[in-house]
Coordinates of C-alpha atoms in Angstrom, one line a residue:
Chain A
M10 CA -11.4 29.1 -13.5
L11 CA -12.7 25.9 -11.8
F12 CA -10.3 23.5 -10.1
L13 CA -10.2 19.9 -9.1
P14 CA -9.8 18.9 -5.4
A15 CA -6.4 17.3 -4.5
G16 CA -6.4 13.7 -5.6
S17 CA -9.2 14.0 -8.2
Q18 CA -8.4 13.8 -11.8
D19 CA -10.1 13.8 -15.2
Q20 CA -9.8 10.6 -17.3
I21 CA -9.0 11.0 -21.0
G22 CA -7.1 9.5 -23.9
Q23 CA -5.2 6.2 -24.0
K24 CA -5.4 5.5 -20.3
L25 CA -9.2 5.7 -20.5
N26 CA -9.2 3.3 -23.4
N27 CA -6.9 1.0 -21.4
K28 CA -9.4 1.1 -18.5
A29 CA -12.3 0.2 -20.9
K30 CA -10.2 -2.7 -22.2
I31 CA -9.4 -3.8 -18.7
T32 CA -13.0 -3.9 -17.5
R33 CA -14.2 -5.5 -20.8
V34 CA -11.6 -8.3 -20.6
F35 CA -12.3 -8.8 -16.9
R36 CA -16.0 -9.3 -17.6
D37 CA -15.2 -11.8 -20.4
V38 CA -12.8 -13.8 -18.2
V39 CA -15.0 -14.0 -15.1
C40 CA -18.2 -14.7 -17.0
R41 CA -16.4 -17.5 -18.8
R42 CA -15.6 -18.8 -15.3
D43 CA -19.2 -18.7 -14.2
Y44 CA -19.2 -15.6 -12.0
K45 CA -22.3 -13.4 -11.7
A46 CA -22.3 -9.6 -11.6
I47 CA -23.2 -7.7 -8.4
E48 CA -23.1 -3.9 -7.8
T49 CA -23.7 -2.2 -4.5
P50 CA -24.6 1.5 -4.1
V51 CA -21.8 4.1 -3.8
I52 CA -23.4 5.5 -0.6
E53 CA -23.6 3.3 2.5
Y54 CA -23.8 3.8 6.2
A55 CA -20.4 4.2 7.9
Q56 CA -21.4 1.5 10.5
T57 CA -21.1 -1.1 7.7
F58 CA -17.4 -0.5 7.5
T59 CA -16.5 0.7 11.0
N60 CA -18.1 -2.0 13.1
P61 CA -15.7 -4.2 15.1
H62 CA -16.0 -7.1 12.6
V63 CA -14.6 -4.9 9.8
G64 CA -12.6 -2.4 11.7
M65 CA -12.1 0.4 9.1
D66 CA -11.0 3.7 10.5
L67 CA -13.7 6.3 10.3
S68 CA -11.2 9.1 9.8
T69 CA -10.1 7.6 6.4
L70 CA -13.7 7.5 5.0
L71 CA -15.4 10.2 3.0
K72 CA -18.4 10.9 5.1
W73 CA -21.3 13.3 6.0
F74 CA -24.4 13.2 8.2
D75 CA -27.8 12.3 6.6
Y76 CA -31.0 14.1 7.7
E77 CA -31.4 11.7 10.6
G78 CA -27.9 12.3 11.9
Q79 CA -26.6 9.0 10.6
I80 CA -23.1 9.0 9.2
E81 CA -23.1 8.1 5.5
V82 CA -19.9 7.3 3.5
L83 CA -18.8 6.8 -0.1
R84 CA -18.1 3.1 -0.5
P85 CA -14.5 2.5 0.9
D86 CA -14.4 -1.2 0.3
W87 CA -16.2 -3.6 -2.0
T88 CA -15.8 -6.8 0.0
T89 CA -17.7 -5.6 3.0
A90 CA -20.5 -4.0 1.0
I91 CA -20.9 -7.2 -1.0
A92 CA -21.1 -9.3 2.2
R93 CA -23.9 -7.0 3.3
A94 CA -25.7 -7.5 0.0
L95 CA -25.2 -11.2 -0.4
I96 CA -26.6 -12.2 3.0
N97 CA -30.0 -11.8 1.4
Q98 CA -29.3 -13.7 -1.8
P99 CA -30.2 -17.4 -2.3
P100 CA -27.2 -19.7 -1.5
T101 CA -27.0 -21.3 -4.9
Q102 CA -24.8 -18.7 -6.6
K103 CA -21.4 -18.7 -5.0
K104 CA -19.1 -16.8 -7.4
W105 CA -19.6 -13.0 -7.8
F106 CA -17.8 -10.2 -9.6
Y107 CA -17.9 -6.4 -9.3
Q108 CA -16.3 -3.4 -11.0
G109 CA -16.3 0.2 -9.7
S110 CA -14.7 2.8 -7.5
I111 CA -13.8 2.9 -3.8
F112 CA -13.1 6.1 -1.9
R113 CA -10.6 6.6 0.9
N114 CA -8.8 9.7 1.9
D115 CA -5.7 7.8 3.2
K116 CA -4.9 6.6 -0.3
N117 CA -3.3 8.6 -3.1
G118 CA -6.0 9.8 -5.3
I119 CA -9.0 9.4 -3.0
E120 CA -10.9 7.5 -5.7
S121 CA -9.5 4.2 -6.9
R122 CA -11.1 1.9 -9.4
Q123 CA -11.3 -1.9 -8.8
A124 CA -12.5 -5.0 -10.4
G125 CA -12.8 -8.0 -8.2
I126 CA -14.3 -11.4 -7.3
E127 CA -16.0 -12.8 -4.2
I128 CA -16.5 -16.5 -3.7
I129 CA -18.7 -17.5 -0.8
R130 CA -19.6 -20.9 0.7
S131 CA -16.4 -22.3 -0.8
S132 CA -14.2 -24.8 1.1
Q133 CA -10.5 -24.1 1.9
C134 CA -8.3 -24.8 -1.1
L135 CA -11.1 -24.7 -3.7
G136 CA -11.8 -21.0 -3.0
E137 CA -8.2 -20.0 -2.8
M138 CA -7.4 -21.9 -6.0
E139 CA -10.3 -20.4 -7.9
S140 CA -9.3 -16.9 -6.8
L141 CA -5.7 -17.2 -7.7
L142 CA -6.3 -19.0 -11.0
T143 CA -8.8 -16.4 -12.0
A144 CA -6.0 -13.8 -11.4
V145 CA -3.6 -15.8 -13.5
D146 CA -6.2 -16.2 -16.2
Y147 CA -7.1 -12.5 -16.2
L148 CA -3.5 -11.3 -16.3
K149 CA -2.8 -13.7 -19.2
A150 CA -5.8 -12.3 -21.0
L151 CA -4.4 -8.8 -20.6
Q152 CA -1.0 -10.1 -21.8
I153 CA 0.7 -9.2 -18.6
D154 CA 3.3 -11.8 -17.7
D155 CA 5.9 -9.9 -15.7
Y156 CA 4.4 -10.3 -12.3
L157 CA 5.0 -12.0 -9.0
I158 CA 2.3 -13.5 -6.7
E159 CA 3.0 -13.4 -2.9
L160 CA 1.3 -15.8 -0.6
G161 CA 0.9 -15.5 3.2
H162 CA -1.4 -16.8 5.9
T163 CA -3.0 -15.1 9.0
G164 CA -2.8 -18.3 11.0
I165 CA 1.0 -18.3 11.5
F166 CA 1.3 -15.1 13.5
E167 CA -1.9 -15.9 15.4
Y168 CA -0.7 -19.4 16.4
L169 CA 2.8 -18.2 17.5
I170 CA 1.5 -15.5 19.8
Q171 CA -1.0 -17.6 21.6
P172 CA 1.4 -18.4 24.6
L173 CA 1.9 -14.6 25.1
E174 CA -1.8 -14.0 26.2
L175 CA -1.7 -10.5 24.8
N176 CA -4.5 -8.0 25.4
R177 CA -6.1 -6.3 22.4
V178 CA -3.8 -3.2 22.6
E179 CA -0.6 -5.3 22.9
E180 CA -1.6 -7.6 20.1
E181 CA -2.3 -4.6 17.8
A182 CA 1.1 -3.1 18.7
L183 CA 2.8 -6.4 17.9
R184 CA 0.8 -6.9 14.7
T185 CA 1.8 -3.3 13.5
A186 CA 5.4 -4.0 14.3
M187 CA 5.3 -7.3 12.3
H188 CA 3.5 -5.5 9.4
D189 CA 6.3 -2.9 9.4
K190 CA 9.0 -5.7 9.8
Q191 CA 10.4 -3.7 12.8
T192 CA 12.8 -6.4 14.2
D193 CA 13.7 -4.5 17.4
V194 CA 10.2 -3.5 18.3
V195 CA 8.8 -7.0 17.8
E196 CA 11.6 -8.4 20.0
R197 CA 11.1 -5.8 22.7
I198 CA 7.3 -6.3 22.9
V199 CA 7.5 -10.1 23.1
K200 CA 10.5 -10.1 25.6
E201 CA 8.5 -7.7 27.8
K202 CA 6.0 -10.6 28.0
G203 CA 8.8 -12.8 29.2
N204 CA 9.0 -15.2 26.3
G205 CA 12.4 -15.2 24.6
Q206 CA 11.6 -18.2 22.5
V207 CA 8.5 -16.6 20.8
A208 CA 10.6 -13.4 20.4
K209 CA 13.2 -15.3 18.5
E210 CA 10.6 -17.1 16.4
L211 CA 8.8 -13.9 15.4
V212 CA 12.1 -12.0 14.6
N213 CA 13.0 -14.9 12.3
L214 CA 9.6 -14.9 10.8
I215 CA 10.0 -11.2 9.8
Q216 CA 12.7 -12.4 7.4
A217 CA 10.8 -15.6 6.2
Y218 CA 10.1 -14.3 2.7
G219 CA 11.3 -15.8 -0.5
D220 CA 10.9 -18.8 -2.7
K221 CA 10.0 -22.5 -2.1
E222 CA 13.1 -23.0 0.1
V223 CA 11.4 -20.9 2.8
L224 CA 8.4 -23.4 2.9
Q225 CA 10.8 -26.3 3.0
K226 CA 12.8 -24.8 5.9
Y227 CA 9.7 -24.0 8.0
R228 CA 8.0 -27.3 7.3
S229 CA 11.1 -28.9 8.9
D230 CA 11.3 -26.4 11.7
W231 CA 7.6 -26.8 12.6
Q232 CA 7.3 -30.5 12.0
N233 CA 5.8 -31.1 15.5
Q234 CA 3.3 -28.3 15.2
T235 CA 0.3 -29.7 13.3
V236 CA -1.5 -26.3 12.8
L237 CA 1.6 -24.7 11.2
V238 CA 2.4 -27.7 9.1
E239 CA -1.2 -27.6 7.7
I240 CA -0.7 -24.0 6.8
I241 CA 2.6 -24.7 5.1
D242 CA 1.0 -27.6 3.2
L243 CA -1.7 -25.3 1.9
L244 CA 0.8 -22.6 0.9
D245 CA 3.0 -25.2 -0.8
Y246 CA 0.0 -26.5 -2.7
L247 CA -1.0 -23.0 -3.9
Y248 CA 2.7 -22.2 -4.7
T249 CA 3.2 -25.4 -6.8
S250 CA -0.2 -25.0 -8.6
L251 CA 0.6 -21.4 -9.5
E252 CA 4.1 -22.2 -10.7
T253 CA 2.6 -25.0 -12.9
M254 CA 0.3 -22.4 -14.4
G255 CA 3.4 -20.3 -15.3
A256 CA 3.2 -17.7 -12.5
N257 CA 6.2 -16.5 -10.5
V258 CA 5.5 -16.9 -6.8
I259 CA 7.1 -16.0 -3.4
V260 CA 5.9 -16.5 0.2
D261 CA 6.0 -14.1 3.1
L262 CA 5.3 -16.2 6.2
G263 CA 5.7 -13.1 8.4
R264 CA 2.8 -11.2 6.8
V265 CA 0.0 -10.3 9.1
K266 CA -3.6 -9.2 8.4
Q267 CA -4.5 -5.6 8.3
L268 CA -8.2 -6.0 8.6
P269 CA -9.7 -8.1 11.4
Y270 CA -11.9 -10.2 9.2
Y271 CA -9.0 -11.9 7.3
S272 CA -8.7 -15.6 8.4
G273 CA -6.5 -17.7 6.2
A274 CA -4.5 -17.4 3.1
M275 CA -3.6 -13.9 1.9
F276 CA -2.3 -13.0 -1.5
R277 CA -1.2 -10.1 -3.7
G278 CA 0.3 -9.6 -7.1
Y279 CA 3.2 -7.3 -7.8
L280 CA 4.1 -5.9 -11.2
K281 CA 7.8 -6.5 -11.5
A282 CA 8.5 -3.5 -13.7
T283 CA 7.0 -0.9 -11.3
G284 CA 6.7 -2.7 -8.0
Q285 CA 3.1 -1.7 -7.8
I286 CA 0.5 -4.1 -6.4
C287 CA -2.0 -5.0 -9.1
F288 CA -4.2 -7.3 -7.0
S289 CA -4.7 -8.3 -3.4
G290 CA -7.1 -10.5 -1.5
G291 CA -7.4 -13.6 0.7
R292 CA -9.8 -15.6 2.8
Y293 CA -12.1 -13.9 5.3
D294 CA -14.5 -16.4 6.8
K295 CA -15.0 -14.1 9.8
L296 CA -16.5 -11.3 7.8
Y297 CA -20.0 -12.9 7.7
A298 CA -19.9 -13.5 11.5
Q299 CA -21.3 -9.9 11.9
F300 CA -24.6 -11.2 10.3
D301 CA -24.7 -14.2 12.8
T302 CA -24.1 -16.6 9.9
D303 CA -21.3 -19.0 9.2
I304 CA -20.4 -18.3 5.6
S305 CA -16.9 -18.8 4.3
A306 CA -15.6 -16.3 1.8
V307 CA -12.5 -15.7 -0.3
G308 CA -11.7 -13.2 -3.0
L309 CA -9.4 -10.6 -4.5
A310 CA -9.6 -7.2 -6.1
F311 CA -7.5 -5.8 -9.1
D312 CA -6.4 -2.2 -9.1
I313 CA -7.6 -1.0 -12.5
D314 CA -5.5 2.2 -12.3
V315 CA -2.3 0.2 -11.9
L316 CA -3.2 -2.2 -14.7
A317 CA -4.1 0.6 -17.0
N318 CA -0.6 1.9 -16.8
V319 CA 1.0 -1.3 -18.1
I320 CA -1.3 -3.0 -20.6
S321 CA -0.7 -2.7 -24.3
P322 CA -3.5 -0.8 -26.0
D323 CA -5.7 -2.5 -28.6
P324 CA -4.3 -2.0 -32.1
A325 CA -5.7 1.2 -33.6
K326 CA -8.6 0.7 -36.0
K327 CA -8.7 2.3 -39.5
R328 CA -10.4 5.7 -39.3
I329 CA -12.6 6.8 -42.2
C330 CA -14.4 10.1 -42.5
L331 CA -17.5 10.3 -44.7
I332 CA -18.2 13.8 -46.0
A333 CA -21.9 14.1 -46.3
S334 CA -24.6 16.8 -46.5
P335 CA -28.1 17.0 -44.9
E336 CA -29.4 15.3 -48.1
T337 CA -26.8 12.4 -47.9
H338 CA -26.6 12.0 -44.2
V339 CA -28.8 9.0 -44.1
Q340 CA -26.9 7.4 -46.9
A341 CA -23.7 8.0 -45.0
E342 CA -25.1 6.4 -41.9
Q343 CA -26.2 3.3 -43.9
M344 CA -22.6 3.1 -45.3
R345 CA -21.2 3.5 -41.8
Q346 CA -23.2 0.5 -40.6
Q347 CA -21.7 -1.7 -43.4
L348 CA -18.1 -0.8 -42.5
E349 CA -17.4 -3.3 -39.8
D350 CA -14.4 -3.0 -37.5
I351 CA -13.6 0.5 -38.8
Q352 CA -14.0 3.8 -36.9
V353 CA -16.3 6.0 -39.1
D354 CA -16.9 9.7 -38.6
I355 CA -19.4 11.7 -40.6
Q356 CA -18.8 15.4 -41.3
Y357 CA -20.4 17.9 -43.7
Q358 CA -17.0 19.3 -44.8
I359 CA -13.4 18.1 -44.5
P360 CA -12.0 19.4 -41.3
A361 CA -9.0 21.8 -41.6
Q362 CA -7.0 19.6 -39.4
H363 CA -7.5 15.8 -39.3
N364 CA -5.8 12.5 -39.0
Y365 CA -8.2 10.2 -40.8
D366 CA -6.8 7.3 -42.7
Q367 CA -9.3 7.8 -45.5
I368 CA -11.8 10.4 -46.5
I369 CA -14.8 9.5 -48.7
D370 CA -16.7 12.5 -50.1
L371 CA -20.3 11.3 -50.6
T372 CA -21.4 14.8 -51.8
K373 CA -19.1 14.5 -54.8
E374 CA -20.4 11.0 -55.5
V375 CA -24.0 12.4 -55.4
N376 CA -23.0 15.4 -57.6
E377 CA -21.1 13.2 -60.0
S378 CA -24.0 10.8 -60.3
Chain B
M22 CA 19.6 -1.7 -12.3
K23 CA 21.5 -0.9 -9.1
P24 CA 19.6 -0.7 -5.8
V25 CA 18.8 2.9 -4.9
V26 CA 19.6 4.1 -1.3
A27 CA 18.2 7.4 -0.1
L28 CA 20.4 9.2 2.6
T29 CA 19.3 12.0 4.9
K30 CA 21.5 15.0 4.2
G31 CA 23.6 16.6 6.9
R32 CA 24.6 15.1 10.2
L33 CA 23.0 11.7 9.6
E34 CA 24.8 11.5 6.2
K35 CA 28.2 11.9 7.9
Q36 CA 27.4 9.4 10.6
F37 CA 26.1 6.9 8.0
L38 CA 29.2 7.3 5.9
Q39 CA 31.5 6.6 8.9
Y40 CA 29.4 3.5 9.7
F41 CA 29.3 2.4 6.1
E42 CA 33.1 2.6 5.8
S43 CA 33.5 0.7 9.0
L44 CA 31.6 -2.2 7.3
G45 CA 34.2 -2.3 4.5
Y46 CA 32.3 -0.3 1.8
D47 CA 34.1 2.3 -0.4
I48 CA 32.7 5.7 0.5
K49 CA 35.0 7.8 -1.6
P50 CA 32.5 8.6 -4.4
L51 CA 30.1 9.7 -1.6
Q52 CA 32.6 11.9 0.1
D53 CA 33.7 13.6 -3.1
K54 CA 30.2 14.4 -4.4
G55 CA 30.3 18.2 -4.0
R56 CA 26.8 19.5 -4.3
K57 CA 25.5 16.6 -6.4
L58 CA 22.3 15.0 -5.1
R59 CA 22.7 11.7 -7.0
V60 CA 25.9 9.6 -6.8
Q61 CA 26.6 6.2 -8.3
T62 CA 29.0 3.7 -6.7
D63 CA 30.0 0.3 -8.1
Q64 CA 27.1 -1.3 -6.2
F65 CA 24.5 1.3 -5.5
A66 CA 22.9 4.6 -6.6
F67 CA 22.6 7.0 -3.7
I68 CA 20.3 10.0 -3.5
F69 CA 20.5 12.7 -0.9
A70 CA 17.4 14.4 0.6
K71 CA 15.9 15.9 3.7
G72 CA 14.7 13.3 6.2
P73 CA 10.9 13.5 5.5
D74 CA 11.7 13.3 1.7
V75 CA 13.9 10.2 2.2
S76 CA 10.9 8.4 3.6
T77 CA 8.7 9.7 0.7
Y78 CA 11.2 8.5 -1.9
V79 CA 11.3 5.1 -0.3
Q80 CA 7.5 4.9 0.1
Y81 CA 6.9 5.6 -3.6
G82 CA 9.6 3.2 -4.7
I83 CA 12.0 5.7 -6.1
A84 CA 14.5 4.5 -3.6
D85 CA 14.7 0.9 -2.4
L86 CA 16.3 1.6 1.0
G87 CA 16.5 4.7 3.1
I88 CA 18.5 5.9 6.1
V89 CA 16.4 8.2 8.2
G90 CA 15.9 9.4 11.8
G91 CA 13.4 7.5 13.9
D92 CA 11.9 10.9 14.8
I93 CA 10.9 11.4 11.1
L94 CA 9.3 8.0 11.0
A95 CA 7.3 8.7 14.2
E96 CA 6.2 12.1 12.9
F97 CA 5.3 11.3 9.3
Q98 CA 4.5 7.5 9.6
P99 CA 5.3 6.6 6.0
D100 CA 4.1 3.3 4.5
V101 CA 7.4 1.6 4.5
Y102 CA 9.2 -1.4 6.1
D103 CA 11.0 0.1 9.2
L104 CA 13.6 -2.7 9.4
F105 CA 15.9 -1.9 12.3
P106 CA 17.8 0.8 14.2
L107 CA 21.3 1.8 13.3
P108 CA 24.0 2.6 15.8
F109 CA 24.1 6.3 15.3
G110 CA 21.9 9.4 15.2
K111 CA 20.7 8.9 18.7
C112 CA 18.4 11.5 20.2
R113 CA 15.4 11.8 22.4
M114 CA 12.1 13.8 22.3
A115 CA 11.4 16.1 25.1
V116 CA 9.1 18.8 26.4
A117 CA 11.1 21.9 27.4
T118 CA 10.3 25.3 28.8
E119 CA 12.0 28.3 30.2
Q120 CA 13.9 27.9 33.4
G121 CA 11.6 28.6 36.3
K122 CA 8.5 28.8 34.1
V123 CA 5.2 27.8 35.8
W124 CA 2.9 26.1 33.4
P125 CA -0.5 27.8 33.0
A126 CA -3.4 26.3 34.9
Q127 CA -5.4 26.3 31.7
K128 CA -4.7 24.9 28.2
K129 CA -1.0 25.0 27.3
T130 CA 0.4 26.3 24.0
I131 CA 3.2 24.1 22.6
A132 CA 5.5 25.0 19.7
S133 CA 7.1 22.2 17.7
K134 CA 8.3 20.9 14.3
Y135 CA 6.8 17.6 15.4
T136 CA 3.1 18.4 15.6
G137 CA 2.0 14.8 15.1
I138 CA 4.2 13.5 17.9
T139 CA 3.2 16.4 20.1
K140 CA -0.5 15.8 19.6
E141 CA -0.2 12.1 20.3
F142 CA 2.0 12.6 23.4
F143 CA -0.5 15.0 25.1
K144 CA -3.5 12.9 23.9
N145 CA -2.0 9.9 25.7
K146 CA -1.5 12.1 28.8
G147 CA -5.2 13.1 28.6
E148 CA -4.3 16.7 28.2
S149 CA -5.7 19.2 25.6
V150 CA -3.1 21.6 24.2
D151 CA -2.8 24.1 21.4
I152 CA 0.0 23.3 19.0
I153 CA 1.9 25.9 16.9
K154 CA 3.9 24.5 14.0
L155 CA 7.4 25.9 13.6
E156 CA 10.0 24.9 11.0
G157 CA 13.1 25.4 13.2
S158 CA 14.8 27.3 16.1
V159 CA 11.8 26.2 18.2
E160 CA 13.7 27.3 21.3
L161 CA 12.8 30.8 20.5
A162 CA 9.1 30.2 20.9
P163 CA 8.9 30.2 24.8
I164 CA 11.5 32.9 25.1
L165 CA 9.6 35.3 22.8
G166 CA 6.2 34.4 24.3
L167 CA 4.8 32.5 21.3
A168 CA 4.3 29.3 23.3
D169 CA 4.4 28.0 26.9
G170 CA 6.8 25.3 26.0
I171 CA 8.3 23.2 23.1
V172 CA 8.5 19.6 22.0
D173 CA 11.7 18.9 20.2
I174 CA 14.5 16.5 19.8
V175 CA 17.4 16.7 22.2
E176 CA 20.9 15.3 21.6
T177 CA 23.3 16.9 24.1
G178 CA 20.9 19.5 25.6
T179 CA 23.4 22.3 24.9
T180 CA 21.1 24.3 22.6
L181 CA 18.4 24.2 25.2
K182 CA 20.8 25.3 28.0
E183 CA 22.3 28.2 26.0
N184 CA 18.8 29.5 25.4
G185 CA 17.7 29.3 29.0
L186 CA 15.4 26.3 28.6
V187 CA 15.2 23.2 30.7
I188 CA 13.7 19.7 30.0
D189 CA 10.4 19.2 31.6
E190 CA 9.9 15.6 30.4
E191 CA 11.5 13.2 28.1
F192 CA 9.3 10.7 26.4
M193 CA 10.8 9.0 23.3
R194 CA 14.2 7.8 22.2
F195 CA 15.3 7.5 18.7
S196 CA 18.2 6.5 16.5
A197 CA 18.7 6.4 12.7
R198 CA 16.9 3.5 11.1
L199 CA 17.0 1.5 7.9
I200 CA 13.8 1.6 6.0
A201 CA 12.8 -0.3 2.8
N202 CA 10.2 0.0 0.1
R203 CA 7.5 -2.6 0.6
S204 CA 7.7 -4.0 -2.9
S205 CA 11.5 -3.7 -3.3
L206 CA 12.2 -5.8 -0.3
K207 CA 10.4 -8.7 -2.1
L208 CA 11.1 -8.0 -5.7
K209 CA 14.8 -7.2 -5.2
R210 CA 15.5 -9.4 -2.3
Q211 CA 18.6 -10.9 -3.8
E212 CA 20.1 -7.5 -4.7
L213 CA 19.3 -6.1 -1.2
A214 CA 20.1 -9.1 1.0
Q215 CA 23.8 -8.4 1.4
I216 CA 23.6 -4.7 2.3
I217 CA 20.7 -5.3 4.7
E218 CA 22.7 -8.1 6.4
D219 CA 25.8 -5.8 6.5
L220 CA 24.0 -2.9 8.0
K221 CA 22.4 -5.2 10.6
Q222 CA 25.9 -6.2 11.9
R223 CA 25.8 -3.5 14.5
G224 CA 22.2 -2.5 14.0
G225 CA 19.5 -3.4 16.5
Q226 CA 21.4 -1.5 19.2
G227 CA 19.7 1.8 18.6
E228 CA 16.8 3.1 20.8

């Protein structure tokens, strides 16, 4: 008996058909929006993902040593791999799409399948809008309408903590507490730095999630802080635009980045029925700094496995079985090619068990003629 | 659908019910549940599980909220919102050993249910140790010679004392905490707002 490792699974049946539909529709949508395909290798050097600009944890990667002693990994992230690849591409093409697996051992299932977009050299607003509207367009094409898009921004937390002058360890601890919405820990860390006002602001920020009223409240609260008002204006613009396109939207102003290269708007889509996250992304202008270049970037990735669980399968096609013989097999094949939009099987005898909609016995027709 | 709240069975469950009642909620269906592991009230569906499983049910969205010990969160680090402490279930994490025990000059052996916390604690001290995982009654380990000491939660210290152990060092303090599923907090924000606000009344005072 041969077994599968924990987290690995065979793909079969309707879910596999759904995945094929998801990738096909994705390709149709993004090609129509003028994206160009890119694919990077499954095997990369660990350093691509663990360097300080990217900051992934080596312990979460599937890795081994190559013959020179370098650590190689199975691709854990598309965005970083694509940044490495695009640095050598001519600057004319700005919009790229990809489809394929990523591998991490801190996620359920180790292998997860993604389809995503990367937009480089795109100004603030244009890039965010194109990313989010691609998501709306794609989910509409999949006939998924019961979802919620959440908007956040890295700049709010980073602006508010500036007066604290935290070292790297302190900042990371505070960021983790914000990520977990640990009210008491956030308050304690900031109060230890002697700033009760910032402590109060951050504790309030933890609960600053909801609909447009949240944006209105904070625009008023922060009216004298230009940096924060500009962020609210951007989020408000994105919020209104998405609503106009028929999407349900919320904001979470207390959201913080989880990877160091994020540097602006962050977004993710929840499926309301299951609570699962079907896409996530944002702006990451700092990602390309590792290549000593100043290239802006924004994008998002869809979780194909999550989408495959909720889309409606394509209507089943009629299934016909042609019963042929070695003498009539070519005739059967010619007939098959004329039967458009029908699933056609060829057999030499009627199977004992079958679920064809129709059986045409060509051997009888030959005998009868 | 009613919001689902996962409760840690046993001592924390009793303390939570007392607290919940003090906030004006009707706890009768929860008190009269017998051996049932799922109970519906007018407002909520409650499920009862062991601490680590409470955090798992919340992480996977089976439960929207959970009441669980801070020690469990520190040990298993589930991917949930860890909102705030509740004013019960207070305890502390400690290293303990036999009265009069002299620690070995070389690498120590520590028995614990909390292998993650133990590993992190000694790593932060810059000390290598061997850790033996036990499921309970860890006080036995030094007495029977399985380990040089233990890392475990301490409430009153009575169990340690009755087994001839003394605290060598205390290093973390916990209380029960309210946790939330990351999606539920956003998608069911209206349904959850009131209970979260109510539980916060005297929350934030834990350690």
